[in-house]
GROMACS .gro file of C-alpha atoms in nm:
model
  338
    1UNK     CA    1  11.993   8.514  14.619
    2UNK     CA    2  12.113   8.884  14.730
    3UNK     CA    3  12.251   9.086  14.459
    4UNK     CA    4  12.590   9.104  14.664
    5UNK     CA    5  12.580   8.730  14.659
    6UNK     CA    6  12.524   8.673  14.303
    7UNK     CA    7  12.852   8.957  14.272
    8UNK     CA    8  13.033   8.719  14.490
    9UNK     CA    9  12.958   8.401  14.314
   10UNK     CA   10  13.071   8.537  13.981
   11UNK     CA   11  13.395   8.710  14.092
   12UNK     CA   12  13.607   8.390  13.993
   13UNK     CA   13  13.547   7.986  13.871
   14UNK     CA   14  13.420   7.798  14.060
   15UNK     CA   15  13.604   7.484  14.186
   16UNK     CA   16  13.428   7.181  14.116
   17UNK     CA   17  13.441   6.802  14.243
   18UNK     CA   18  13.658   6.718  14.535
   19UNK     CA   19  13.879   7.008  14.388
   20UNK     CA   20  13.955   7.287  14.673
   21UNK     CA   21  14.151   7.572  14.749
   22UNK     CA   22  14.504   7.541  14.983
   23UNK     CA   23  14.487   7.799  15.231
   24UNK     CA   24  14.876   8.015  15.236
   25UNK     CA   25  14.892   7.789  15.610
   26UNK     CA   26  14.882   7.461  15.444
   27UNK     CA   27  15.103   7.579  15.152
   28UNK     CA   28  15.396   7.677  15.428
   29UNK     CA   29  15.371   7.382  15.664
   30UNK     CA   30  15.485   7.129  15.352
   31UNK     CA   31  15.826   7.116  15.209
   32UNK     CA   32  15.787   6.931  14.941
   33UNK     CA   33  15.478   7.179  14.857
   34UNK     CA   34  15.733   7.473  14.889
   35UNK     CA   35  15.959   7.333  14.667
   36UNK     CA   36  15.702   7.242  14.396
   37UNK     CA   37  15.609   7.606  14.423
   38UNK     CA   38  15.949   7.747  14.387
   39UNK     CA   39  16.021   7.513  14.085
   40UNK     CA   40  15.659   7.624  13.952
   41UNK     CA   41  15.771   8.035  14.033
   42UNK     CA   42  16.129   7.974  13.880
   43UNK     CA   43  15.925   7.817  13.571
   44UNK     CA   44  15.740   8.133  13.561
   45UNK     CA   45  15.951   8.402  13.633
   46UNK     CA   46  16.131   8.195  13.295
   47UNK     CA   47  15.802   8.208  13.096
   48UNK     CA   48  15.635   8.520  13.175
   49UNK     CA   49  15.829   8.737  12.933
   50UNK     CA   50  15.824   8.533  12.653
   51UNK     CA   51  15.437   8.536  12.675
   52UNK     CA   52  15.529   8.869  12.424
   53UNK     CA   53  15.666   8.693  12.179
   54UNK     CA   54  15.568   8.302  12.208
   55UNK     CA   55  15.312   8.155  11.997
   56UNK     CA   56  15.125   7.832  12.031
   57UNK     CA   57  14.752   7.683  12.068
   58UNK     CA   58  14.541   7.989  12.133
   59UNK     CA   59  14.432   8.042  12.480
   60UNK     CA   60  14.090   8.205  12.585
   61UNK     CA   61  13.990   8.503  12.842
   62UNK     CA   62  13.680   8.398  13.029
   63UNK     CA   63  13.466   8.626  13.269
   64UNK     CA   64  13.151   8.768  13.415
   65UNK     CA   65  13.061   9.153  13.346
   66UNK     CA   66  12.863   9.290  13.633
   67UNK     CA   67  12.680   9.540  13.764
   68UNK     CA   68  12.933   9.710  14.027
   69UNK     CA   69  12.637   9.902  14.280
   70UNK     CA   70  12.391   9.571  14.228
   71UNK     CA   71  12.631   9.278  14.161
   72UNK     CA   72  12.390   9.171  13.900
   73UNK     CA   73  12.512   9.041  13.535
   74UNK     CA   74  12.483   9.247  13.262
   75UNK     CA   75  12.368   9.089  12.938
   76UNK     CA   76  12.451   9.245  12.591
   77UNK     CA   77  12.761   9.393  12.711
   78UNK     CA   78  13.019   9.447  12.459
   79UNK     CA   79  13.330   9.302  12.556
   80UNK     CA   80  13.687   9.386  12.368
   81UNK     CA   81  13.988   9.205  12.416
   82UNK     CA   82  14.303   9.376  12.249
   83UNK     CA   83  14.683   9.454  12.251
   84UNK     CA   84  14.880   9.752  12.127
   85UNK     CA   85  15.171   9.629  11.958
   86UNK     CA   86  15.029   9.398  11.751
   87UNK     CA   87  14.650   9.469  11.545
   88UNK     CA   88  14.496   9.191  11.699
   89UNK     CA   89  14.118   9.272  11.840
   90UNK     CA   90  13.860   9.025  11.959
   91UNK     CA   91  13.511   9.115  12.035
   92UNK     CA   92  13.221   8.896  12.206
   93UNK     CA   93  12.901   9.015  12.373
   94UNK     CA   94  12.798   8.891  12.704
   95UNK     CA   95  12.496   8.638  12.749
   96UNK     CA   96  12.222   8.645  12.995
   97UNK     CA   97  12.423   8.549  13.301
   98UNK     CA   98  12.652   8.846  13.222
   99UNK     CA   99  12.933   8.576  13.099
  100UNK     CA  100  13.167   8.605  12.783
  101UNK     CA  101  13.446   8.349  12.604
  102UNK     CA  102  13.715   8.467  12.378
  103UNK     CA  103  13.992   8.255  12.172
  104UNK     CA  104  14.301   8.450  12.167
  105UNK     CA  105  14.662   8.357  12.029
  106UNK     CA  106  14.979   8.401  12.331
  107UNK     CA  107  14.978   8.683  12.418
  108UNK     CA  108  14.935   9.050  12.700
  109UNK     CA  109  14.595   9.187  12.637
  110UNK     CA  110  14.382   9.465  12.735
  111UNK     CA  111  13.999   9.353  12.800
  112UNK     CA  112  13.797   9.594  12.784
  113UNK     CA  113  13.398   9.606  12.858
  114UNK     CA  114  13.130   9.871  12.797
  115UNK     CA  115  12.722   9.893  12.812
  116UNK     CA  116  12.546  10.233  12.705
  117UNK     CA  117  12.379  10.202  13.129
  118UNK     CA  118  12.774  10.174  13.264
  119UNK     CA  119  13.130  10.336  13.219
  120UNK     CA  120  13.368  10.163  13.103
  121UNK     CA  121  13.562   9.898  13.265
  122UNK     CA  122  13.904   9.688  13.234
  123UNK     CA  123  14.134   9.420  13.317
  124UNK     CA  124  14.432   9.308  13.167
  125UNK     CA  125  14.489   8.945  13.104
  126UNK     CA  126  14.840   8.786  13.026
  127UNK     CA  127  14.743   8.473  12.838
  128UNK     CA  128  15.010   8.154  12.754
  129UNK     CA  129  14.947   7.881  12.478
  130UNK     CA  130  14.645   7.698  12.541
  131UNK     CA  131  14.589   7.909  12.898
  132UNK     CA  132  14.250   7.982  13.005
  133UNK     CA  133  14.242   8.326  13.197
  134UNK     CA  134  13.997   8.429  13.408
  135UNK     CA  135  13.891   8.842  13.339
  136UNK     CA  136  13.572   9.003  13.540
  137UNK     CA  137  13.485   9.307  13.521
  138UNK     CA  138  13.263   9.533  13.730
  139UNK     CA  139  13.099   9.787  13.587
  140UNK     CA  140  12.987  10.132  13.779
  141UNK     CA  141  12.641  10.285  13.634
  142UNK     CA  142  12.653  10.556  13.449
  143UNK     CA  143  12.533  10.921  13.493
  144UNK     CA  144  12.190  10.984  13.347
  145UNK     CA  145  12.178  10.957  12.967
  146UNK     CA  146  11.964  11.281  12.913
  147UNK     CA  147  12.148  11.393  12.548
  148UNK     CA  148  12.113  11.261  12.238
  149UNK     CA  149  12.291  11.255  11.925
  150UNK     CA  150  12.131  11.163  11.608
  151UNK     CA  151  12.203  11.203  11.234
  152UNK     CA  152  12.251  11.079  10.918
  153UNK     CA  153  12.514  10.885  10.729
  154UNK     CA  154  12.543  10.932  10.343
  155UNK     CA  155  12.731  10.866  10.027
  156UNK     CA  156  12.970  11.181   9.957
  157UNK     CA  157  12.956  11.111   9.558
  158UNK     CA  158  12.553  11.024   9.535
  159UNK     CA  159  12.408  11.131   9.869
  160UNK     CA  160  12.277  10.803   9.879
  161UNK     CA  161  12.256  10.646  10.241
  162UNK     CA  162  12.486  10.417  10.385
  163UNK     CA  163  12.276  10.213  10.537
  164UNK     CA  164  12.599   9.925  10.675
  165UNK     CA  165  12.823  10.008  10.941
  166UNK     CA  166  12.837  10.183  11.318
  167UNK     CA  167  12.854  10.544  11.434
  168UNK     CA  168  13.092  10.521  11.752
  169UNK     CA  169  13.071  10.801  12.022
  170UNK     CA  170  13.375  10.770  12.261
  171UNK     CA  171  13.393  10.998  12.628
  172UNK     CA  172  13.779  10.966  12.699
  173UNK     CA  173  13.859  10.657  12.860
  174UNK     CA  174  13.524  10.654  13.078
  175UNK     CA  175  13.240  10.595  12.887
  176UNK     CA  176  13.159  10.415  12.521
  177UNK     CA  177  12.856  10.395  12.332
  178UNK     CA  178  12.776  10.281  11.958
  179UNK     CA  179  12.414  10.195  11.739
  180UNK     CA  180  12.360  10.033  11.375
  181UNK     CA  181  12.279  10.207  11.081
  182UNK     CA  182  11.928  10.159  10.993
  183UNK     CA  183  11.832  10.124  10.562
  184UNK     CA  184  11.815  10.504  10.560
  185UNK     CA  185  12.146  10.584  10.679
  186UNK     CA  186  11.992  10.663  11.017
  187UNK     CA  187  12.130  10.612  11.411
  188UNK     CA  188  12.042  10.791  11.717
  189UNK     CA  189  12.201  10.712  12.068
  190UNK     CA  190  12.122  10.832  12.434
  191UNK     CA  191  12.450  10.969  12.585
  192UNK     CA  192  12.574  11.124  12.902
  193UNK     CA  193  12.620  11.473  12.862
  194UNK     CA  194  12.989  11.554  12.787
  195UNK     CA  195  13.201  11.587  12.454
  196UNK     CA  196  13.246  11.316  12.276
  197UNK     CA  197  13.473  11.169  11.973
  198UNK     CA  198  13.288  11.034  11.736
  199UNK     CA  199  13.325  10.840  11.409
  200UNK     CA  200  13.180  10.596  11.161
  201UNK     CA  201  13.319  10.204  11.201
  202UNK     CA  202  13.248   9.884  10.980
  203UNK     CA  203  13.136  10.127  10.668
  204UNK     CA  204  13.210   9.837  10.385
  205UNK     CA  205  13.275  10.020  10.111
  206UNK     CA  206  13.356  10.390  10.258
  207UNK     CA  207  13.652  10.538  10.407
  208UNK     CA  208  13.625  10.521  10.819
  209UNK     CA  209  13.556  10.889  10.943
  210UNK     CA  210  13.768  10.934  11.253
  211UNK     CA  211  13.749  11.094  11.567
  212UNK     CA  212  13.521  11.432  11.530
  213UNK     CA  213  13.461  11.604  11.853
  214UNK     CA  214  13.116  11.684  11.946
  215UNK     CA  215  12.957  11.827  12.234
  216UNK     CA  216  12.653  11.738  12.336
  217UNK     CA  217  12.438  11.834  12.646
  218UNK     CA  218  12.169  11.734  12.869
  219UNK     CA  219  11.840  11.800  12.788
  220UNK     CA  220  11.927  11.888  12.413
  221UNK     CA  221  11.915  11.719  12.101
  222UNK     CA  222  12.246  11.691  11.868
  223UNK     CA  223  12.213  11.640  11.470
  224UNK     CA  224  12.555  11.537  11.292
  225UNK     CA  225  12.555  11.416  10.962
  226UNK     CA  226  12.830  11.220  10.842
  227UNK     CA  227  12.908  11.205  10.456
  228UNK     CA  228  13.141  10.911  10.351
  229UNK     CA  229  13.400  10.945  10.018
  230UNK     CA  230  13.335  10.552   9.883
  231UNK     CA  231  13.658  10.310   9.822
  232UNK     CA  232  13.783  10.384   9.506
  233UNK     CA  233  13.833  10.047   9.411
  234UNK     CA  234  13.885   9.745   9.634
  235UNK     CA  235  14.227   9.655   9.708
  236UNK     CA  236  14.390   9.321   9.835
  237UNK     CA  237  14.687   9.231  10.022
  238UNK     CA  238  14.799   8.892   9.880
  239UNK     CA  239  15.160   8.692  10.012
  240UNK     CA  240  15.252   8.374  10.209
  241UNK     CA  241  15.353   8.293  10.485
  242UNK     CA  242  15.717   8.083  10.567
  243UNK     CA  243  15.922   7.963  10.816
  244UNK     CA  244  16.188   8.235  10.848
  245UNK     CA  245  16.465   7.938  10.881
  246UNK     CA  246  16.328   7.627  10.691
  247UNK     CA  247  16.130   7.855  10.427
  248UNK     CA  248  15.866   7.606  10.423
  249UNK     CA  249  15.515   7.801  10.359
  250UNK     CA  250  15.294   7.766  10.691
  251UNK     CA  251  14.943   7.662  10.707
  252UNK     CA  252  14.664   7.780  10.904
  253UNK     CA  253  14.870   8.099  11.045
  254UNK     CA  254  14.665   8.396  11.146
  255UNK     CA  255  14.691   8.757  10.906
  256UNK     CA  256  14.540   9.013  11.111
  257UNK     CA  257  14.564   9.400  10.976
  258UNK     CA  258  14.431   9.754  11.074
  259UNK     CA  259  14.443  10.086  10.956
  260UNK     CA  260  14.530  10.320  11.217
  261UNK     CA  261  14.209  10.278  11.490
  262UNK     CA  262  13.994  10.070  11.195
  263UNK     CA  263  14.091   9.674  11.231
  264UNK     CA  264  14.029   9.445  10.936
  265UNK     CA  265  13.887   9.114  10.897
  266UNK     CA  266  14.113   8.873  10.971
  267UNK     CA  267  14.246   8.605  10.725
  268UNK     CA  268  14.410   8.240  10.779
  269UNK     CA  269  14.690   8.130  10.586
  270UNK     CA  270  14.592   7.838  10.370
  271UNK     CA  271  14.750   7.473  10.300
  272UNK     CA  272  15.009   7.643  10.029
  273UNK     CA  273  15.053   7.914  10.307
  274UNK     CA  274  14.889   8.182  10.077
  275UNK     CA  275  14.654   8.439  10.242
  276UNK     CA  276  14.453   8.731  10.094
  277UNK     CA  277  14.335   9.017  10.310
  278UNK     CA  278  14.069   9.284  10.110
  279UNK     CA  279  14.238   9.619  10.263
  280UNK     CA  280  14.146  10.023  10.229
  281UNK     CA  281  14.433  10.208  10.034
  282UNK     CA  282  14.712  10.348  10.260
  283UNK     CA  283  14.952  10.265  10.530
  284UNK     CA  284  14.852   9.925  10.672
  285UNK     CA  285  14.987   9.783  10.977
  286UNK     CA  286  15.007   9.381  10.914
  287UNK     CA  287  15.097   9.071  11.163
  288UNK     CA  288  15.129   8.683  11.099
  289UNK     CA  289  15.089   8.430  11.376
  290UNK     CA  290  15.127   8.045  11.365
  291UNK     CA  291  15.160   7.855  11.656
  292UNK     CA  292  15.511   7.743  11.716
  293UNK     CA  293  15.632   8.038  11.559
  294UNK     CA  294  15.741   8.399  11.713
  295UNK     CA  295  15.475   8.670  11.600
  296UNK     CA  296  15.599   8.980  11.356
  297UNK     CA  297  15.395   9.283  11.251
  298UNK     CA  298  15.494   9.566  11.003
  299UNK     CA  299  15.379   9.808  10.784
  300UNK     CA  300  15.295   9.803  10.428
  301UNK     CA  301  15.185  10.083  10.165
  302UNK     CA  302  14.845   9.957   9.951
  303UNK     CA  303  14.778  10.095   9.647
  304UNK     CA  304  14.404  10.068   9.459
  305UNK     CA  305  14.263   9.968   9.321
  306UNK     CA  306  14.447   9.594   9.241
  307UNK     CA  307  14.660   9.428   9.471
  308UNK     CA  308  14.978   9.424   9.670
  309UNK     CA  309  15.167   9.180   9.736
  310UNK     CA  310  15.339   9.093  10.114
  311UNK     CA  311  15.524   8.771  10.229
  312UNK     CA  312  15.613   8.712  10.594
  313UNK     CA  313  15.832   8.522  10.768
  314UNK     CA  314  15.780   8.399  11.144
  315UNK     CA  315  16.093   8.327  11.310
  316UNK     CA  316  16.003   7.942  11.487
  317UNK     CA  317  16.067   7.947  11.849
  318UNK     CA  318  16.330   7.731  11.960
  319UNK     CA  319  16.350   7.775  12.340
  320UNK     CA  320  16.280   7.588  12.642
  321UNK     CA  321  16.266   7.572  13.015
  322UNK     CA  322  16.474   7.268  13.185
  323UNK     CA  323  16.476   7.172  13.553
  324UNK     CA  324  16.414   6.905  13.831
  325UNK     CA  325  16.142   6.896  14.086
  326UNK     CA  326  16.269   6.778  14.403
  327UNK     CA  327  16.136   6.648  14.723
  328UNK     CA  328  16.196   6.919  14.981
  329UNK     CA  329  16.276   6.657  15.269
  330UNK     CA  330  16.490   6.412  15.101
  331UNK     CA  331  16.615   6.634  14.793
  332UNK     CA  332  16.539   6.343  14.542
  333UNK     CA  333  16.396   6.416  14.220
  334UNK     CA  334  16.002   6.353  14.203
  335UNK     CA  335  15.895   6.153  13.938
  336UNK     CA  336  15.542   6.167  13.761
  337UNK     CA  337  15.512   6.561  13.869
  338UNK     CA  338  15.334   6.727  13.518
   0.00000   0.00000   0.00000
């Protein structure tokens, strides 16, 4: 198999069984097809801007990430799936045939996907409750990798290394690279020449350090040390979570938090509806999610350390779409039509 082909075969599902695709020809010479369609269009012209704001079963984004000059899959490619308005991320890596599955609640997302060999690449993926969408992305090589940047991270109290967490180098929007701590605080990455934000993530135990420029160019070498100020304290975000009109506590919703660019580990509500999130001090931006129930977010002040205390209500979601589906010829209703 070319490389073009395998491209090809991974650039959507494929349709199995007796299953095919109706050509736009077929589609127009029915009308009973085109009304089915127009009832299915109306449904979703009703739908589509509720996907915001409804919340039921989760739905997953599915794809291939690929090579976009061979067509081949790229394996170990880190794949984020994410939305702005609420701090909800979801992260998966890609397995040998370049291929990635993520649960996600209702929702508009941005997925994104980046190696250290490629730029970065995107799709956006509107996803309804228990909807499976379909996201590939191609990804174009990147320039040589000929600088380096290499350092170490350390306690700011002890000078002790941190040897848990990520150092994250970011090139605008166009190209993303991280690496692992190693027991002595150590990382090292190959990057494409260019300047670069940089900062620590998943330090348990230390504040995040954000967004440093550094510049760093080919041929050369680049030491930066970081030294982290630990967590005075750990700190916990405890409530419940009700029905905004019943006030009855809901189980199994999801508590998802971040602190400006650093997101938390999420929480689920249990059968009381109580949830407890372990937080950083500070402004933290907090959402609840339950299916049948509209998502909220806001924003609460933690103090530490001990434990603050937050209760949230999700509004339930009352509406719905009625209609008939008629037979285009004799304008009965069609029965049996899902």
């Amino acid at each position: 198999m070319s490389p073009h082909s395998l491209r090809e075969r991974f650039s959507e599902p494929l349709l199995s069984g007796s299953a095919r695709r109706v050509s736009p020809m077929n589609a127009r010479s029915s009308p009973a097809v085109r009304t089915v369609l127009a009832a299915i269009a109306l449904a979703v012209l009703v739908l589509a801007p509720g996907l915001s704001l409804a919340s039921g079963p989760d739905g997953r984004v599915r794809g291939y990430v690929t090579d976009y000059s061979s067509g081949s899959p790229i394996q170990g490619a880190s794949v984020r799936v994410e939305t702005t308005d609420f701090p909800w991320r979801f992260e998966a890596t890609t397995d040998a045939a370049g291929y990635y599955e993520i649960a996600v609640p209702p929702h508009r997302y941005s997925v994104q996907a980046t190696s250290p060999a490629h730029y970065l690449g995107a799709a956006a993926a509107a996803v309804g409750s228990g909807m499976t969408v379909w996201a590939n992305v191609s990804l174009v090589p990147a320039a040589a990798r000929s600088a380096r940047l290499q350092g170490y991270v350390t306690d700011a109290v002890t000078s002790a290394p941190v040897a848990t967490g990520r150092v994250l180098a970011e090139l605008g929007f166009s190209y993303r690279n991280s690496t692992a701590l190693n027991a002595s605080g150590y990382y090292a990455m190959d990057l494409v020449p260019g300047s670069y934000d940089v900062q620590t993530n998943e330090t348990v135990g230390y504040d995040t350090y954000d967004y440093y420029p550094v510049t760093v160019s080919a041929g050369n070498a680049l030491w930066y040390n970081f030294t982290l100020n630990p967590i005075g304290g750990i700190a916990y975000i405890n409530g419940t979570v009700f029905d905004a009109v019943s006030s009855a506590p809901i189980a199994g919703a999801r508590i998802a938090a971040r602190v400006g660019t650093f997101y938390l580990p999420s929480a689920t509500s249990d059968g009381t509806g109580a949830y407890s999130l372990q937080s950083p001090t500070g402004n933290v931006e907090v959402s609840g999610d339950a299916p049948g129930h509209a998502p909220i977010t806001t924003t609460t002040y933690v103090w530490g350390p001990g434990t603050s205390y937050l209760d949230l209500y999700l509004p339930p979601l009352s509406s719905r779409v009625h209609g008939y589906v008629l037979n285009g010829v004799t304008g009965r209703g069609l029965a049996g039509i899902p």
